[in-house]
Short mmCIF file of C-alpha atoms in Angstrom, two decimals:
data_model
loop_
_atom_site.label_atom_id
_atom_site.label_comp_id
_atom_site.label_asym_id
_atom_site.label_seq_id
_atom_site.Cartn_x
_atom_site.Cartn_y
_atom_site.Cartn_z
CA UNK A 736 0.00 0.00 0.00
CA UNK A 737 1.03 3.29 -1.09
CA UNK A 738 1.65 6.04 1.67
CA UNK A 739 -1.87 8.38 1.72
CA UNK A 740 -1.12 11.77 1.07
CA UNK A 741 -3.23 14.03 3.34
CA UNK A 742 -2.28 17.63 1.71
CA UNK A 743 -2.11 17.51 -2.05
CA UNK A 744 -1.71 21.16 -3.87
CA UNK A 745 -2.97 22.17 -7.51
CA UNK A 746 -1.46 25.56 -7.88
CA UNK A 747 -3.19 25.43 -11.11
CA UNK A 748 -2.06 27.31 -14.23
CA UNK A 749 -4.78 30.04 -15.60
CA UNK A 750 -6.05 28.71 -19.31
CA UNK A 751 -4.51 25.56 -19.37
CA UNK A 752 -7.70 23.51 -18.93
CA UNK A 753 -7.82 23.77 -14.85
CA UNK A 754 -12.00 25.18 -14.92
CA UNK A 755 -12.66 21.19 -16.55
CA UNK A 756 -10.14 19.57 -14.10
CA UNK A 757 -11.87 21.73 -10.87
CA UNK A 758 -14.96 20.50 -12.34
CA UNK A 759 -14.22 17.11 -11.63
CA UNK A 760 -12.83 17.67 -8.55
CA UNK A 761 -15.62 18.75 -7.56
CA UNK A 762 -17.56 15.61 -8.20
CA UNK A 763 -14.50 13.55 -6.70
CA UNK A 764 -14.86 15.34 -3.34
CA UNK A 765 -18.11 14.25 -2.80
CA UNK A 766 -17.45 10.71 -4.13
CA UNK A 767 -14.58 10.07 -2.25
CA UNK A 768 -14.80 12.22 0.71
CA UNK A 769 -12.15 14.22 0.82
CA UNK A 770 -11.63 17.93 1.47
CA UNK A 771 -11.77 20.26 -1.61
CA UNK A 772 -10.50 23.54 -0.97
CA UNK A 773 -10.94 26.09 -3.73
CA UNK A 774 -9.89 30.24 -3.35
CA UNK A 775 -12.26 32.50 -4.69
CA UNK A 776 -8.71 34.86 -5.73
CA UNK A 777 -8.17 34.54 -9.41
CA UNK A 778 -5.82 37.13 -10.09
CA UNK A 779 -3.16 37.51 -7.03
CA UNK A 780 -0.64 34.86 -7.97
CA UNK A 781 2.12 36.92 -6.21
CA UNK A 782 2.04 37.02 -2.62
CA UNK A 783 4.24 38.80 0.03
CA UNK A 784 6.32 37.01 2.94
CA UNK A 785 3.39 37.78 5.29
CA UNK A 786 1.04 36.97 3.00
CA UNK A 787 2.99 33.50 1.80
CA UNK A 788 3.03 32.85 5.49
CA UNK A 789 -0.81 33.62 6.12
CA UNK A 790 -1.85 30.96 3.24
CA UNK A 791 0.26 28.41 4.19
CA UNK A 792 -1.08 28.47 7.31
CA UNK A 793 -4.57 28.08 6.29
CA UNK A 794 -3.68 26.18 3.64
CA UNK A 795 -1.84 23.64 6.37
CA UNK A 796 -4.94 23.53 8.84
CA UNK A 797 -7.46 22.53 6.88
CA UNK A 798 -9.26 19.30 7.78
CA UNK A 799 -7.40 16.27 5.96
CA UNK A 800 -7.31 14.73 3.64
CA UNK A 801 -7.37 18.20 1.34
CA UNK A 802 -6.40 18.93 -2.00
CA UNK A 803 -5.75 23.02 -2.51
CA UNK A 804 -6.70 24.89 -5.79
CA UNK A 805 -5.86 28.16 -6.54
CA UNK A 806 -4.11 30.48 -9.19
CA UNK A 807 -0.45 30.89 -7.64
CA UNK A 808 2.84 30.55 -8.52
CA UNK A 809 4.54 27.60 -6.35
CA UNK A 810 4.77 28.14 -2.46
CA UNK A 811 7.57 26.81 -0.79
CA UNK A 812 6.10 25.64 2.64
CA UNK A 813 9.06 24.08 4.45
CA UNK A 814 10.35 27.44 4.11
CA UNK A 815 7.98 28.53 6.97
CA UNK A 816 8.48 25.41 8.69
CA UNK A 817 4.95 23.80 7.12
CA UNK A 818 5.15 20.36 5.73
CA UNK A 819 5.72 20.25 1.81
CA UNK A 820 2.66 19.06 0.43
CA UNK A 821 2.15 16.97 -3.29
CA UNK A 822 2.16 19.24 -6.01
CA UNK A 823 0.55 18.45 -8.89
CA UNK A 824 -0.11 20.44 -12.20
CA UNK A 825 -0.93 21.13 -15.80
CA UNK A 826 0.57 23.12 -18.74
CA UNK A 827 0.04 23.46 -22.56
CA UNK A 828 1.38 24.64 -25.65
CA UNK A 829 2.29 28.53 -24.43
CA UNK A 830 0.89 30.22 -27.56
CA UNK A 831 -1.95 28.04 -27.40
CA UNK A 832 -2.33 29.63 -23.67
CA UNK A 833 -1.80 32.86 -24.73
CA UNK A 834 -4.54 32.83 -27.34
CA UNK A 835 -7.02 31.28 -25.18
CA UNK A 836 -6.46 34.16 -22.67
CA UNK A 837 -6.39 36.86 -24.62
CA UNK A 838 -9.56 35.89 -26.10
CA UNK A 839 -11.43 34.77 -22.85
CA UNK A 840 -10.69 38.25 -21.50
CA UNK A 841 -12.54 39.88 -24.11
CA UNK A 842 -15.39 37.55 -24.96
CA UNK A 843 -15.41 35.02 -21.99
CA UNK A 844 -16.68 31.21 -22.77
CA UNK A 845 -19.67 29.70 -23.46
CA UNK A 846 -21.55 29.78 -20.18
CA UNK A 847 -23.21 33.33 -20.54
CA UNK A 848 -23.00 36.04 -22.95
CA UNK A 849 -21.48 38.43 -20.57
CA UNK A 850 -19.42 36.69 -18.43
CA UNK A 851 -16.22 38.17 -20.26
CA UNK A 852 -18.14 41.93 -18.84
CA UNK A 853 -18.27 40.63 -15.66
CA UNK A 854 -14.78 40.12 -15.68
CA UNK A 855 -13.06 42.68 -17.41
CA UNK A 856 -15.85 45.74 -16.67
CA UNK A 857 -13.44 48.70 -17.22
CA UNK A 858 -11.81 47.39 -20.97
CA UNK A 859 -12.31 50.14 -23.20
CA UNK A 860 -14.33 48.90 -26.36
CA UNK A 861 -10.97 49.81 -28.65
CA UNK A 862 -9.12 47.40 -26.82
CA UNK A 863 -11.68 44.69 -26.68
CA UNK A 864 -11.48 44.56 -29.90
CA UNK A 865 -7.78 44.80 -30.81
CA UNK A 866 -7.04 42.81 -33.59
CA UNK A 867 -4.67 40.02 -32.19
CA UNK A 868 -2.29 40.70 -35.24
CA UNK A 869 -1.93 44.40 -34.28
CA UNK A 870 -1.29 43.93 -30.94
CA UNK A 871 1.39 41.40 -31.46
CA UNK A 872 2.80 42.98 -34.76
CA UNK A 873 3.05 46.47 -32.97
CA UNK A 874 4.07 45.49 -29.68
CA UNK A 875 1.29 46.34 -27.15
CA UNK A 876 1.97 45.38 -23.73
CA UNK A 877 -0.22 42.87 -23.53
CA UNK A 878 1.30 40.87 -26.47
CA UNK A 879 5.17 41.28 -25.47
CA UNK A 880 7.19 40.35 -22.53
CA UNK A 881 6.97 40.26 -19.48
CA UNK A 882 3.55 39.67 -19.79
CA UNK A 883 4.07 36.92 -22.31
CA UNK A 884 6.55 34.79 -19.27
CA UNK A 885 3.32 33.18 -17.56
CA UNK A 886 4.23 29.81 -17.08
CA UNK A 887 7.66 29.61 -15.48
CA UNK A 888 6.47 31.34 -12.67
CA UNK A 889 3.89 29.27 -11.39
CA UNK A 890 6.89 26.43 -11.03
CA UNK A 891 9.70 28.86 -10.49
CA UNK A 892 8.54 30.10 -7.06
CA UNK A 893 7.22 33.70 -5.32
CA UNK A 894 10.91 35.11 -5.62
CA UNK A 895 11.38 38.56 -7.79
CA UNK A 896 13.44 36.85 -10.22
CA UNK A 897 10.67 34.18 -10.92
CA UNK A 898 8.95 37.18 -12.90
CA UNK A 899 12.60 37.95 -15.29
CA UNK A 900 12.41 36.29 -18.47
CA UNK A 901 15.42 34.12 -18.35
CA UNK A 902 17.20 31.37 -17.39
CA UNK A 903 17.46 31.67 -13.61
CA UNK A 904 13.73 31.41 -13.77
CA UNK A 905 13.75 28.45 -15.80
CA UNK A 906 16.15 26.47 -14.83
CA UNK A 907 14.42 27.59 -10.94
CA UNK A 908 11.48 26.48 -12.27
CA UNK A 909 12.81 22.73 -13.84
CA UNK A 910 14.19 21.84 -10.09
CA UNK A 911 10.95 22.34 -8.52
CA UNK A 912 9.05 19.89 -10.93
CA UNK A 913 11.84 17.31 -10.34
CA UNK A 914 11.80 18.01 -6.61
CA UNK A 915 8.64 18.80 -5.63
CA UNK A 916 6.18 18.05 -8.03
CA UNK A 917 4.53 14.24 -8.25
CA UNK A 918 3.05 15.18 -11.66
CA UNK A 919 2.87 17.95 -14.23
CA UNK A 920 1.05 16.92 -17.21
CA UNK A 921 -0.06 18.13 -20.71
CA UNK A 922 -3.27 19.42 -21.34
CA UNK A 923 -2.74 18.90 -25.11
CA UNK A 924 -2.84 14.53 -23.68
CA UNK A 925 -5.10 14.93 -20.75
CA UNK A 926 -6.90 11.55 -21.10
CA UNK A 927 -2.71 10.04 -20.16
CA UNK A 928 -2.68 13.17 -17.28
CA UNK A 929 -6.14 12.12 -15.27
CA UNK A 930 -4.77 8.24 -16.01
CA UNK A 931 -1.81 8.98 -13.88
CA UNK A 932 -3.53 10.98 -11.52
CA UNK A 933 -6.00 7.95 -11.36
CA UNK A 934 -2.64 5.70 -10.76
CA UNK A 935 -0.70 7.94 -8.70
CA UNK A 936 -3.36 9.35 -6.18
CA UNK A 937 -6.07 7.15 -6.08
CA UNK A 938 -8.10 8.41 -2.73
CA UNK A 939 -8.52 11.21 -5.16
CA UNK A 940 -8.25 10.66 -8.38
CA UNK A 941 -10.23 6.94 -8.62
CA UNK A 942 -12.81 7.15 -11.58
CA UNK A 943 -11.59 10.12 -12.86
CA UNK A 944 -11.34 9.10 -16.23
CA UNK A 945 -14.81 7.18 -16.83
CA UNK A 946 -16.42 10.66 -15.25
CA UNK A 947 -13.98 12.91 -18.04
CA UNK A 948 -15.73 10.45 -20.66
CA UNK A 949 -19.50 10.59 -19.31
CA UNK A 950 -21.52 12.98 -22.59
CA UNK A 951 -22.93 14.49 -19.63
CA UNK A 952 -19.83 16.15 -18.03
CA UNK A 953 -18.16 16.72 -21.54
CA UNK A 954 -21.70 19.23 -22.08
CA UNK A 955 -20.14 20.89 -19.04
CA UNK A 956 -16.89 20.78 -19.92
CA UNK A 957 -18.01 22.52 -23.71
CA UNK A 958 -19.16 25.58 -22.03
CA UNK A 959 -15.50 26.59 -20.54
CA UNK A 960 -14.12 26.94 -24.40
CA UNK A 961 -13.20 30.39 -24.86
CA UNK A 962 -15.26 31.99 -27.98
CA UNK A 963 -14.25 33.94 -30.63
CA UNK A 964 -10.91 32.78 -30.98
CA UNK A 965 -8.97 33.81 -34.29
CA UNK A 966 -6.07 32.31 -35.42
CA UNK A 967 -2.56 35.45 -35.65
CA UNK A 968 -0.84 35.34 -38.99
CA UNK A 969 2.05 33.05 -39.48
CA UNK A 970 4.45 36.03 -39.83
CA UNK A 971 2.73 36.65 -35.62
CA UNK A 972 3.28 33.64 -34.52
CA UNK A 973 6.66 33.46 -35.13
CA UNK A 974 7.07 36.37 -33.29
CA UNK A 975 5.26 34.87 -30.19
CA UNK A 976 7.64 32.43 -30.67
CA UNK A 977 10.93 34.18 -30.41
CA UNK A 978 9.24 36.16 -27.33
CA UNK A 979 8.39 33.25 -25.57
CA UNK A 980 11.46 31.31 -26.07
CA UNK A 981 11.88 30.24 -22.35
CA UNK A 982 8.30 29.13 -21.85
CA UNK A 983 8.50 26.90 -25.13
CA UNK A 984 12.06 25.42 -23.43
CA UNK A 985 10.19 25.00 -20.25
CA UNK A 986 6.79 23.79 -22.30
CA UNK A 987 9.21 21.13 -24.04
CA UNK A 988 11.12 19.89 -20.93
CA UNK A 989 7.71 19.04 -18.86
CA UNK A 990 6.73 17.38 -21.78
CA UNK A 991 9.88 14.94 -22.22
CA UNK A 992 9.43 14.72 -18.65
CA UNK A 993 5.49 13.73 -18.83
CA UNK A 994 6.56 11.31 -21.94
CA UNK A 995 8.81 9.50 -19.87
CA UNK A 996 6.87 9.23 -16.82
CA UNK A 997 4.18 7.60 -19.91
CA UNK A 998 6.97 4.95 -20.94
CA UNK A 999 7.64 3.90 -17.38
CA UNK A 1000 3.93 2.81 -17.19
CA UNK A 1001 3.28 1.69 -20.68
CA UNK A 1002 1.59 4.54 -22.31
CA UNK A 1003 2.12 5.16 -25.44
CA UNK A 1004 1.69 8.32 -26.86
CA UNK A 1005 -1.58 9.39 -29.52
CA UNK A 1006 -0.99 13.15 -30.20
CA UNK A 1007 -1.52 14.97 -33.30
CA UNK A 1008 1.71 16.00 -35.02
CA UNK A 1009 2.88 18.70 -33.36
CA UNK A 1010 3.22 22.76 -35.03
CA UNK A 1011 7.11 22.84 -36.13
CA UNK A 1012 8.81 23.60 -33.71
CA UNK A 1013 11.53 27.41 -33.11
CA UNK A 1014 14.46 27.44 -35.07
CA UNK A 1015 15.99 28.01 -31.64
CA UNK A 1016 15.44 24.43 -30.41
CA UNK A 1017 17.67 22.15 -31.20
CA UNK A 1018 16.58 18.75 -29.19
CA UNK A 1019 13.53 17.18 -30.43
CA UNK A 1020 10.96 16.08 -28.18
CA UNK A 1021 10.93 11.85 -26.87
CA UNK A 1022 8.87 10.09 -29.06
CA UNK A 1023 6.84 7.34 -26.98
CA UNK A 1024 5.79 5.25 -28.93
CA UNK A 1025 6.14 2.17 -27.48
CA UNK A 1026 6.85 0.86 -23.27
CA UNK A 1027 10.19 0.76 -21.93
CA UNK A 1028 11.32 -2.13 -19.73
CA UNK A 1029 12.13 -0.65 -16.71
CA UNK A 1030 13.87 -2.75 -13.68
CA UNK A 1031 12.71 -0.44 -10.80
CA UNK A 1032 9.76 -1.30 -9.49
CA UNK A 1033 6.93 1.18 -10.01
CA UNK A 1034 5.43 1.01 -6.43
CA UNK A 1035 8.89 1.71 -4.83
CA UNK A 1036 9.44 4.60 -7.48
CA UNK A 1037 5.99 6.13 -7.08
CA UNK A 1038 7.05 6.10 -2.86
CA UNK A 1039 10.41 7.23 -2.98
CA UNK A 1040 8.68 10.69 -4.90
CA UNK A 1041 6.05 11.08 -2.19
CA UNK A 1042 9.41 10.70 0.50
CA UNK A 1043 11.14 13.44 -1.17
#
């Protein structure tokens, strides 16, 4: 029997499918009786030493078993003395995640026709309706760095230079999913993520999949798809690309990591073939296509990560 983890942590990444995953956890909760604790704070992902302090402790005396959701960029706990609780999380293709937020902000999803008024009141109708191209081709703020380094952060950590573009903050960021996450997955294959999540945190996670598949939850799940969305120009694109350069080197990494973490359990991989990838990558994502044979036992392996 695998050691029960009491405090599990989804410091969930904004438009990178979390709304259809909190869905389900929702319905989990209730099935398997454990604690869900969800923050009604969607935009405060930074937090000061008092306030880092303040959520881990409420965070850390909730009733257990708990699993934590909110929009924040990793907190280290045994900094403040708190017990380091599972991490788990999921990213996707970064201009894919751009796109989808810069076109929920304006026109929200399918649940209601003004839901995206609701929750961006004060946008001036001019910018509502900024063509994507223009605002990437001329450099608004919104379309260039640093708002364009999202990711990182969320694994990098609440220190200043989490927020720099670079590689402190990415090669921060690669530690703490090797230390101190048990899974980050890929929304872009997350049938394989809830799988895993299904494998590696059952009291949780058991079912997940047949209640992803039900028609009736995948109605729900339609109305979180952002509306609206337009596709940039190739000659756009590109430059997304070159300005997210370390989020596509992060984006790629997780993913070798998630496609190994697949072999080791005998999943093979079903994606579509992926957009060509920046000139300024040189390594080529692991193909999975078929299992590895693997000596180490998966039961020790899956303990030794929930001992680190």
């Amino acid at each position: 029997v695998l050691p029960f983890p009491s405090q599990v942590v989804y410091n969930r990444v904004g438009k990178c499918g979390s709304r259809t995953v909190v869905l389900l956890l929702r319905i989990l909760s209730e099935k398997h009786g454990f604690n869900l604790v969800t923050s009604d704070i969607h935009n405060k992902t930074r937090l000061t030493k008092n306030e880092q302090m303040e959520l881990i402790k409420n965070i850390s005396t909730a009733e257990q078993p708990y699993l934590f959701t909110r929009h924040v960029h990793f907190l280290n706990f045994s900094r403040f003395g708190g017990d380091q609780p599972v991490y788990i999380n999921i990213i996707r293709d970064p201009v894919n995640r751009f796109l989808s937020n810069y076109f929920f902000r304006r026109f929200g999803d399918w649940r209601g026709e003004q839901n995206h008024m609701i929750r961006t009141p004060s946008m001036r109708q001019e910018e509502r309706y900024l063509d994507i191209n223009v605002c990437i081709l001329e450099n608004y703020p919104e379309c260039s760095n640093p708002r364009l380094f999202y990711i990182i952060p969320y694994f990098c950590g609440q220190h200043p230079r989490c927020r720099e573009p670079g590689e402190w903050a990415l090669e921060r960021a690669k530690l703490n999913v090797n230390e101190n996450f048990l899974l980050v997955g890929i929304l872009e294959e997350l049938e394989d993520v809830l799988l895993l999540l299904e494998r590696f945190l059952p009291h949780y996670f058991k079912d997940v999949l047949s209640i992803y598949k039900n028609p009736e939850h995948r109605k729900l799940g339609n109305l979180t798809v952002t509306v609206k969305k337009t596709v940039p120009s190739p000659e756009a694109i590109q430059i997304l690309y070159q300005r997210m350069r370390y989020e596509y080197e992060f984006y790629y990494y997780v993913k070798e990591q998630f496609h190994l973490l697949k072999r080791k359990f005998g999943l093979k991989s079903h994606t579509r073939k992926p957009r060509p990838r920046p000139e300024f990558f040189i390594p080529s994502p692991l193909e999975t296509e078929e299992p590895i044979d693997d000596e180490e036992d998966d039961e020790k392996w899956l303990e030794d990560i929930y001992k680190r």
